[in-house]
XYZ file of C-alpha atoms in Angstrom:
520
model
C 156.747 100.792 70.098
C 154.029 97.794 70.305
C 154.417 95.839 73.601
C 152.938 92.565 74.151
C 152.102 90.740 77.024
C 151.075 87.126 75.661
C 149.540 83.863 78.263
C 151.641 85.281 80.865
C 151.746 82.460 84.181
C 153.347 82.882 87.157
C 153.772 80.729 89.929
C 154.676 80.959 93.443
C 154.494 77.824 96.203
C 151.103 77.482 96.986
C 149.902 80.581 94.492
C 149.371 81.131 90.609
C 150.319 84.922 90.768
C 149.222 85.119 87.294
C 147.330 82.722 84.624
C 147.524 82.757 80.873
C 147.544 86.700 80.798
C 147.279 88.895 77.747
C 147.879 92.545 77.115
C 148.692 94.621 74.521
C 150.027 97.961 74.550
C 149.746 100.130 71.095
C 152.046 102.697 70.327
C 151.288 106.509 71.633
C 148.273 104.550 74.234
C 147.964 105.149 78.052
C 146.871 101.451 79.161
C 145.094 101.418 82.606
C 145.636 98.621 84.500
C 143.538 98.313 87.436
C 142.866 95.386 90.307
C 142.511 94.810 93.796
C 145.032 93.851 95.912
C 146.612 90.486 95.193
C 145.384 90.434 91.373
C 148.553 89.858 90.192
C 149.683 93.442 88.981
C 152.937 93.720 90.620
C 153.988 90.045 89.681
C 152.615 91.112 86.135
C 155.103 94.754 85.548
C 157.892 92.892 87.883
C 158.467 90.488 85.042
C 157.731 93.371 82.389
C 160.269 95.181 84.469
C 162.717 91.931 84.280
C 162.858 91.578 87.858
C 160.684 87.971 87.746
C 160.854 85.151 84.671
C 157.217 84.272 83.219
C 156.996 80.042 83.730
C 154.576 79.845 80.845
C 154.035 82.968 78.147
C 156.232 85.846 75.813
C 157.056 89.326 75.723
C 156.802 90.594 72.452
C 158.025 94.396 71.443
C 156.997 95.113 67.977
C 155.857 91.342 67.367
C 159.354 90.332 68.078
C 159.748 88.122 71.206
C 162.108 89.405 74.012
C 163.643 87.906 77.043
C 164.969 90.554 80.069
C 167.318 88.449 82.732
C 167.523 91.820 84.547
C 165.983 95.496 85.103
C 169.042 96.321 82.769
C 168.003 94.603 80.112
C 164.394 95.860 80.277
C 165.804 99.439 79.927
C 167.937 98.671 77.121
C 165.054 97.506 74.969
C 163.157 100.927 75.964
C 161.210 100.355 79.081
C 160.774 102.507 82.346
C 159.295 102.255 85.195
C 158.151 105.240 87.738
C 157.720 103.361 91.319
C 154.811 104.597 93.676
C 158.424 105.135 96.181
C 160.553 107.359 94.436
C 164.364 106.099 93.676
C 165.815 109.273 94.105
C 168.932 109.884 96.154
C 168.107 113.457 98.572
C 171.400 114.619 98.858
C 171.755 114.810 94.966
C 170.701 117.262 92.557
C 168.634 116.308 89.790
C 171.452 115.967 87.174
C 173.202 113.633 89.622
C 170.134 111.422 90.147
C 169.206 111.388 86.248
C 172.968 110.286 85.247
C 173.293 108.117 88.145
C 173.705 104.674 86.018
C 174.081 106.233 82.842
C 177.135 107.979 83.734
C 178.613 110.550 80.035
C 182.004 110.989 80.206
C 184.650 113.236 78.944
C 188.471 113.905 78.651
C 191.345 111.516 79.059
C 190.437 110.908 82.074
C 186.920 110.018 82.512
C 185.736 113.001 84.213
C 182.088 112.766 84.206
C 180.461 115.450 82.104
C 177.653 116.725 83.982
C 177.380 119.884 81.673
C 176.239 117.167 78.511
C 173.854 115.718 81.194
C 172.185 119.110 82.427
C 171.815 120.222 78.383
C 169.815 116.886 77.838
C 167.744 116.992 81.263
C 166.721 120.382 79.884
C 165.672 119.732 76.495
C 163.923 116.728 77.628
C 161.706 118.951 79.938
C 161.013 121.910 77.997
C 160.454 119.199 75.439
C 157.675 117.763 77.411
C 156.667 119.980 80.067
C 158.267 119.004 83.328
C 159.407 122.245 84.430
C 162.386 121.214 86.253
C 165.640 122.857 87.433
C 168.516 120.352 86.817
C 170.860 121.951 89.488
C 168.487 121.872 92.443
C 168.867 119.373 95.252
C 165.851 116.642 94.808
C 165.287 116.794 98.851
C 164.699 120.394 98.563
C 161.991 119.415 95.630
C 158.074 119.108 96.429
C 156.677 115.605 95.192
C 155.037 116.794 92.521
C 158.309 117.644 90.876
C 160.274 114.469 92.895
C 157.916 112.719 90.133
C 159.148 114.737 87.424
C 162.402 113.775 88.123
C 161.601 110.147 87.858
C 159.895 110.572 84.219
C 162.544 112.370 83.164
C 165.040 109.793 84.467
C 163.391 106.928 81.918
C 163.193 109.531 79.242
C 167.160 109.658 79.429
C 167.180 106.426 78.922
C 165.451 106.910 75.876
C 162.548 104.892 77.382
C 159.078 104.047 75.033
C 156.744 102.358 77.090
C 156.866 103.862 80.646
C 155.451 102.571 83.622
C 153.544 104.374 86.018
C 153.003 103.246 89.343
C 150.352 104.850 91.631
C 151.284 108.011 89.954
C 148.791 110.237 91.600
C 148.894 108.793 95.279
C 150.776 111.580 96.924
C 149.620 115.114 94.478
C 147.198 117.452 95.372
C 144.100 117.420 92.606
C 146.374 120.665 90.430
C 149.266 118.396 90.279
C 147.683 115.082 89.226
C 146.202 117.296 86.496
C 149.533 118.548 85.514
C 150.732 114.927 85.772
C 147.892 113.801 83.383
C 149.270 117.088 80.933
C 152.617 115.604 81.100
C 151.190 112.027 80.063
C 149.430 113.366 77.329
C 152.667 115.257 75.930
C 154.312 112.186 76.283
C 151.898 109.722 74.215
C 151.730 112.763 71.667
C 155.307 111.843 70.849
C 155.039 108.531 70.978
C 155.260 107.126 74.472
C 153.203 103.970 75.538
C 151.748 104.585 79.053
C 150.943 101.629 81.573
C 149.439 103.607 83.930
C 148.715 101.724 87.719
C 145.960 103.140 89.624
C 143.126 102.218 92.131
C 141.634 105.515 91.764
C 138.683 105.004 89.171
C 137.501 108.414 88.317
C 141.465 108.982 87.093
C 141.600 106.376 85.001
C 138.874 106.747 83.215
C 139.989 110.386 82.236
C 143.420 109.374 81.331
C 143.306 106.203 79.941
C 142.746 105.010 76.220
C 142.070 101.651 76.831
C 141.752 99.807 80.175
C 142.600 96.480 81.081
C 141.243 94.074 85.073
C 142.892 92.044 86.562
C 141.016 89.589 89.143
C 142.757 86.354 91.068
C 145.565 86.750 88.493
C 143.727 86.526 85.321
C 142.558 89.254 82.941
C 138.768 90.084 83.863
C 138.233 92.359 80.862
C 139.489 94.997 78.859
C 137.487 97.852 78.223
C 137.346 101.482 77.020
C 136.090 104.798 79.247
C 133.369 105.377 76.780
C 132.102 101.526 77.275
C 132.462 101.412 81.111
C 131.749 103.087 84.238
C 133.176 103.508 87.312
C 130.496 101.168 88.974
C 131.026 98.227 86.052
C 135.000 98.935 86.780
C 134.691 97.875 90.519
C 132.797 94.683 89.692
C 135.116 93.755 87.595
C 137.857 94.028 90.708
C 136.443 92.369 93.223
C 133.922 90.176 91.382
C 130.881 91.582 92.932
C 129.128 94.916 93.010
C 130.247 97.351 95.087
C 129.114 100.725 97.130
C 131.379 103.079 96.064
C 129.298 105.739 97.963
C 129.637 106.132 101.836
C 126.210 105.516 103.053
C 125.851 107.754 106.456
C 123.533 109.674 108.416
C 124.504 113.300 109.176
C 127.044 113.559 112.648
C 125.435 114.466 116.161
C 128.140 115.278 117.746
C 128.422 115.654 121.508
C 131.026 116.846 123.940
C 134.851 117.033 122.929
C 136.728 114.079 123.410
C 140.033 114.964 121.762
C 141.262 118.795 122.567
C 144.598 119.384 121.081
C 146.165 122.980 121.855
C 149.164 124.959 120.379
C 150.963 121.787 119.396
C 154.766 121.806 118.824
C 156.397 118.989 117.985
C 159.724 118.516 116.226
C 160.583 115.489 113.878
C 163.550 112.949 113.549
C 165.432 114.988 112.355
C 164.910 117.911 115.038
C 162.944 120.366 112.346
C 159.286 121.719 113.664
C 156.982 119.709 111.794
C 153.752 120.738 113.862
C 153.555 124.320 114.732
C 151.487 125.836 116.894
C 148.423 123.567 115.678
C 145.081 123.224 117.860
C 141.673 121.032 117.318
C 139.184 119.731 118.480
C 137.443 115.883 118.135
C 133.756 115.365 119.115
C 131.997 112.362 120.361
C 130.144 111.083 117.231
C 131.952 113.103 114.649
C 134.588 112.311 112.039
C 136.814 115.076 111.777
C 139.122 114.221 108.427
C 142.390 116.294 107.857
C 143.476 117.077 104.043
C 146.779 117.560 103.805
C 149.755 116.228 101.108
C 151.526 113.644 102.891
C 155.243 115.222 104.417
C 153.439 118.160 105.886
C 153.439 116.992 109.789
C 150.295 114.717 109.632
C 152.741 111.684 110.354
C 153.967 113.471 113.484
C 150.545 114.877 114.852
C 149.585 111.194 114.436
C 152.001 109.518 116.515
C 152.187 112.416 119.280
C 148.550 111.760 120.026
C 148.706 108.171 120.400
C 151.601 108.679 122.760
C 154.327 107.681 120.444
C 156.500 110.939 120.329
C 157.827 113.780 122.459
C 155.847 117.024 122.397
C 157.972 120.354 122.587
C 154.983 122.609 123.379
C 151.267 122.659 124.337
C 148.973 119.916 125.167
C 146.928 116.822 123.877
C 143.738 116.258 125.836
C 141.415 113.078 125.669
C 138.310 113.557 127.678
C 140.417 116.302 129.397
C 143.438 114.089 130.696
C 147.236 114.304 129.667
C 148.505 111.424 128.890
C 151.491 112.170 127.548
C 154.627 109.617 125.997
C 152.323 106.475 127.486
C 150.556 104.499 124.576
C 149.681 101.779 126.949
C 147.665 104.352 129.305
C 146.128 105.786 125.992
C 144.933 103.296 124.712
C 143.233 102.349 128.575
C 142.002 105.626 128.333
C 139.715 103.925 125.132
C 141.831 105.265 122.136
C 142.213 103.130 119.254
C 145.303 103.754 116.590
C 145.243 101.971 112.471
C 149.048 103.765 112.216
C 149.592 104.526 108.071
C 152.622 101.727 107.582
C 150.371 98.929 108.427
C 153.274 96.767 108.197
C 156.110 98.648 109.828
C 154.123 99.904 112.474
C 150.638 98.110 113.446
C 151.523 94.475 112.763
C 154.027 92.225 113.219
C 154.772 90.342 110.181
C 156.400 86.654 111.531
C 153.323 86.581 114.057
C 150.240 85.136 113.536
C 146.938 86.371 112.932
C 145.888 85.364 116.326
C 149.098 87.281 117.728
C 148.661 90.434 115.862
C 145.265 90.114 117.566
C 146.515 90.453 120.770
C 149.468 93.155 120.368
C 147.651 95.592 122.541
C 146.002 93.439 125.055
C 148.272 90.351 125.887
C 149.016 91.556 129.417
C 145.395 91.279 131.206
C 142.522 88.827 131.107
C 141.362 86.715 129.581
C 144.768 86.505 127.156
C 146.719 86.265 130.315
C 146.731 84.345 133.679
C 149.600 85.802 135.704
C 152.618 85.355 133.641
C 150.658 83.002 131.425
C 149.491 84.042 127.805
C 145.736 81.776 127.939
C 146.009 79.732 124.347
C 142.510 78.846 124.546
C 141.022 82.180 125.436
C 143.572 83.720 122.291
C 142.313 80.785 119.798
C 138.684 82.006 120.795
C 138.904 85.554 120.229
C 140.947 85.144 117.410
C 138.570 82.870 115.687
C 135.560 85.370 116.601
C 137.389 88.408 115.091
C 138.430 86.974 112.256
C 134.456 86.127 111.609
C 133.148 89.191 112.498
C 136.056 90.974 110.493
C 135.771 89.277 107.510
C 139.055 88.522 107.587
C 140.377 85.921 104.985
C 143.205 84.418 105.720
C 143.691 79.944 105.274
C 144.674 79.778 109.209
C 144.632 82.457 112.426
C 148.330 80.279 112.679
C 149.035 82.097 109.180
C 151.823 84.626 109.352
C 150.199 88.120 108.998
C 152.564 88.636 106.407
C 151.110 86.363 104.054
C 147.694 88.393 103.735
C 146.783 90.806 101.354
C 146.928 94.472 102.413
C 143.047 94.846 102.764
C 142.999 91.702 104.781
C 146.227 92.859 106.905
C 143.932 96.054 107.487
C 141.170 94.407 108.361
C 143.210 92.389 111.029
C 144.153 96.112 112.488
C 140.246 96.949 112.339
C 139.506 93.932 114.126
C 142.168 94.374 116.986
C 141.476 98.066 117.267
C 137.875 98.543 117.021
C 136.518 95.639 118.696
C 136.460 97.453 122.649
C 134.649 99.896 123.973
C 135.979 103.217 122.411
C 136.025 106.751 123.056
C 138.406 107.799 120.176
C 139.709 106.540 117.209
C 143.053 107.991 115.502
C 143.259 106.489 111.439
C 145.748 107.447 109.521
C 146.008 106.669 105.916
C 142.992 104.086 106.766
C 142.513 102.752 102.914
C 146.415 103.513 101.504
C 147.034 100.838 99.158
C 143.386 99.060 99.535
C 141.285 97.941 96.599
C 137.734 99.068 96.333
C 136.037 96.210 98.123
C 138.511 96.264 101.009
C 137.834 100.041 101.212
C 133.813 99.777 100.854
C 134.651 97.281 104.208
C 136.700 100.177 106.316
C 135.008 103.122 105.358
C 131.526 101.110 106.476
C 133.669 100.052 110.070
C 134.696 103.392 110.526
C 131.219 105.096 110.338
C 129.707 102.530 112.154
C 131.872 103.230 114.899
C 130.960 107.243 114.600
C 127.256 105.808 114.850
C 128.047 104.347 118.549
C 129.135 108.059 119.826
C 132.821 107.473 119.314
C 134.835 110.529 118.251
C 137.057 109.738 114.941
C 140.286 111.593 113.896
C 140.859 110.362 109.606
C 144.465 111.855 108.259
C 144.225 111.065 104.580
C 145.974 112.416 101.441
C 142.935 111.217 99.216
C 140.547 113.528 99.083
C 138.064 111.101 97.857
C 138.144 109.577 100.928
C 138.463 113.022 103.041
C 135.221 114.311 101.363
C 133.267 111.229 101.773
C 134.209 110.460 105.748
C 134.198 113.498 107.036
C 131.532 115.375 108.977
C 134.075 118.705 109.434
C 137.538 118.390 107.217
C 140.602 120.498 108.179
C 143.638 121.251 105.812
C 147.012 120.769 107.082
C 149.925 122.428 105.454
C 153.180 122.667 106.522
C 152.462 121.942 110.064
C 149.271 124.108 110.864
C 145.390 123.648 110.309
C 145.007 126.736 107.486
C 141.723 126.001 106.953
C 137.982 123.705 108.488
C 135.511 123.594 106.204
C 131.955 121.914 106.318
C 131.717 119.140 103.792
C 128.908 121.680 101.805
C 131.845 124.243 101.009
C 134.275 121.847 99.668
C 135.225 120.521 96.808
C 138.234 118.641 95.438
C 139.681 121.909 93.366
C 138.841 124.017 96.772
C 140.535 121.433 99.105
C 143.797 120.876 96.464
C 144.329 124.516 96.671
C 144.472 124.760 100.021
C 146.693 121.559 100.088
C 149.350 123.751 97.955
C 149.647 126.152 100.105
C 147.017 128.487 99.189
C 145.586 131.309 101.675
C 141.723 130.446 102.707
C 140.952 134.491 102.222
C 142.487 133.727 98.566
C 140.522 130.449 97.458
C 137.126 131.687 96.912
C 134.443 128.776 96.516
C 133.041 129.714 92.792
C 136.874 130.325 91.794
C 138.444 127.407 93.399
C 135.504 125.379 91.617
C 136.877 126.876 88.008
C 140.466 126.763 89.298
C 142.937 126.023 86.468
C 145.353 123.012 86.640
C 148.463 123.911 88.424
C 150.246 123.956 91.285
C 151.570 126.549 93.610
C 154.402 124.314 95.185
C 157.067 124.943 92.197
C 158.350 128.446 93.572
């Protein structure tokens, strides 16, 4: 099936989401779509997906123009979409979550026929690849095969151009590789691919053809043998961009952070750090591996204070601070929390608010019980200089920035004191290149003054190139700290699955076939 994007517009008060776009999708093609945040890519699938109506422009599906009023309709003309958050119900199995919609029936009296659903789920995987057991319960599943589930929930629905969204952002380096297999299998019989990504070295593998979006318009559409990943980048943000972290080797000094035999128990009262123990140096970046879901979260949020520990003891320059963020971050510890939005700003405030979050109470933002408007409008306006923070107005809602500029509001509040350690985790989730190039930089430069940084990331991109020491976390313990000279992606993914250290062998992991050792 041919799909056709053609002078696509979009408008929003104030915005032009997208202007006069074109793309084309050819039958059996993966189509990258890349952009930085705010380029219009959502808006662009949301009215492929029939969630949004184009003001100006056509879809077209084999030449023939199409209207959808609804997700429904989308579907019923053969398109799916995989969302970077998985729709899955956890309680269900994977027959229940495939059918859920779709519903086959049989007998007098409706009953639905889950036997006619499991037969299909199974031919559709051995079919393709997927590897997937239709009775098991999806919150049992590891996300590699969560995904799985998703693709094969548009192939039931006899889907031909699927939609993948951030596909890779939460697999180990073995499982985006079986992902990519999968993809493959698919265009082989037939399937068109929109593939989303922000990671450049993937979609340059993957993809067939590959089209930018910048400011809502189409900057170019390229193939992998015509481009790099350097000419890909420019293309994003419209200038040329580092895509190498430019630092000097660590010189670390005495601990700052000392965490020993940590316990601590989740929301939902299961041990999701066990018996794990570190140590943070001044003027080091140590950067933990790990896939996200395997206690990172917690260790995170029990070190800035923010949760109960069952057993052992967090140390910053050897005092216990326990449940008190406020005395923490005193103490000189800075915290960019991984939901920017749900946990480090404050949408419905301003920028100059959100600037203030974690230092209203003393001078000079307050006089007494007076918040000092002057002394807030100041800083605010300094920050967001210094920051390179663009937003119309500090009076702007933070809400209404893009995510790098909602990070770099976060940066700004955080790193702009005196600092003994900083705590990042997922520091660049969801950031395009340039806004990345801008945190990374922050980051080291902060390493450079002597303070002691803590990075939990699931990219390893981003692990390899921070760190000065990376540790890999899986399921709730450090199994492994390797010196940035002994790893490698394939090493590091390995260990991410769940693989002994005594069992990934450097030379081995380096030649490591594609697969993953999370399917049981």
């Amino acid at each position: 099936m041919k799909l056709e994007l053609r002078g696509i517009t979009k408008r929003f008060p104030g915005v032009v989401a997208n202007r006069d776009v074109d793309l084309v999708v050819q039958p059996g093609e993966i189509h990258g779509l890349l952009g930085e945040n705010g380029a219009g890519k959502t808006t662009l699938m949301n009215i492929l997906y029939g969630l949004y109506q184009p003001d100006e422009g056509e879809i077209l599906i084999d030449d023939a123009p199409v209207s959808f009023d609804g997700p429904g309709d989308a579907i019923d003309a053969g398109i799916g979409m995989v969302h970077q958050h998985f729709m899955l119900v956890p309680v269900f199995t994977v027959t229940e979550n495939v059918m859920l919609g779709v519903e086959e029936t049989s007998g007098p009296l409706g009953a639905l026929d889950r036997d006619a659903a499991r037969r299909r789920i199974v031919e559709i995987s051995e079919r393709h690849g997927l590897r997937i057991d239709p009775d098991a319960v999806v919150e049992d599943l590891p996300v590699g095969v969560r995904q799985r589930v998703e693709i094969v929930k548009t192939l039931y629905r006899q889907s031909n151009v699927l939609v993948l969204d951030e596909p890779s952002a939460v697999l180990t380096p073995q499982e985006t590789e079986e992902l990519f297999g999968i993809m493959r299998s698919l265009v082989e019989g037939g399937t068109s691919i929109v593939f989303i990504t922000h990671k450049l070295n993937e979609v340059l593998e993957i993809a067939d053809r590959i089209t930018v979006l910048h400011h809502g318009q189409v900057a170019g559409t390229t193939t992998p043998d015509a481009t790099t990943r350097e000419d890909l980048a420019a293309m994003m943000v419209g200038r040329q961009v580092d895509l190498v972290v430019d630092k000097d080797p660590a010189t670390p000094g005495d601990p700052v952070l000392e965490v020993r035999d940590l316990v601590v128990r989740d929301e939902r009262g299961h041990t999701s750090v066990n018996g794990l123990s570190l140590t943070v140096r001044a003027g080091e970046i140590l950067a933990i591996a790990g896939v996200q879901g395997n206690g990172q979260s917690e260790l995170v949020e029990a070190i800035a204070g923010l949760r109960d520990i069952e057993r052992g003891e967090i140390l910053i320059d050897g005092h216990a601070y326990g449940t008190d963020p406020r005395a923490i971050y005193a103490a000189g510890v800075a915290h960019v929390p991984e939901d920017r939005m749900e946990e480090g700003l404050v949408g419905d405030f301003t920028v100059a608010d959100n600037l203030i979050l974690t230092s209203y109470w003393h001078p000079p933002y307050s006089k007494g019980m007076q918040l000092d408007g002057d002394a807030i409008v100041a800083s605010a306006n300094d920050l967001v200089e210094q920051f390179d923070v663009r937003t119309p107005s500090i009076f702007n809602p933070v809400s209404n920035l893009s995510g790098g500029n909602q990070q770099k509001v976060i940066a700004a509040r955080e790193f702009s004191r005196p600092l003994r350690l900083i705590i990042a985790a997922q520091p660049t989730r969801g950031l395009d290149v340039g806004s990345i190039e801008y945190i990374h930089g922050r980051i080291v430069e902060k390493r450079d003054e002597g303070t002691a940084v803590l990075i939990v990331a699931t990219e390893i991109e981003e692990v390899l190139a921070l760190g000065d020491r990376i540790a890999v976390m899986f399921q709730g313990r450090i199994v492994d700290t390797l010196d940035p000279s002994e790893a490698t992606s394939e090493r590091l993914g390995l260990l991410m699955g769940g693989a002994h250290p005594e069992d990934v062998d450097v030379e081995e992991a380096e030649l490591a076939p594609a697969r993953t050792v999370t399917d049981g």
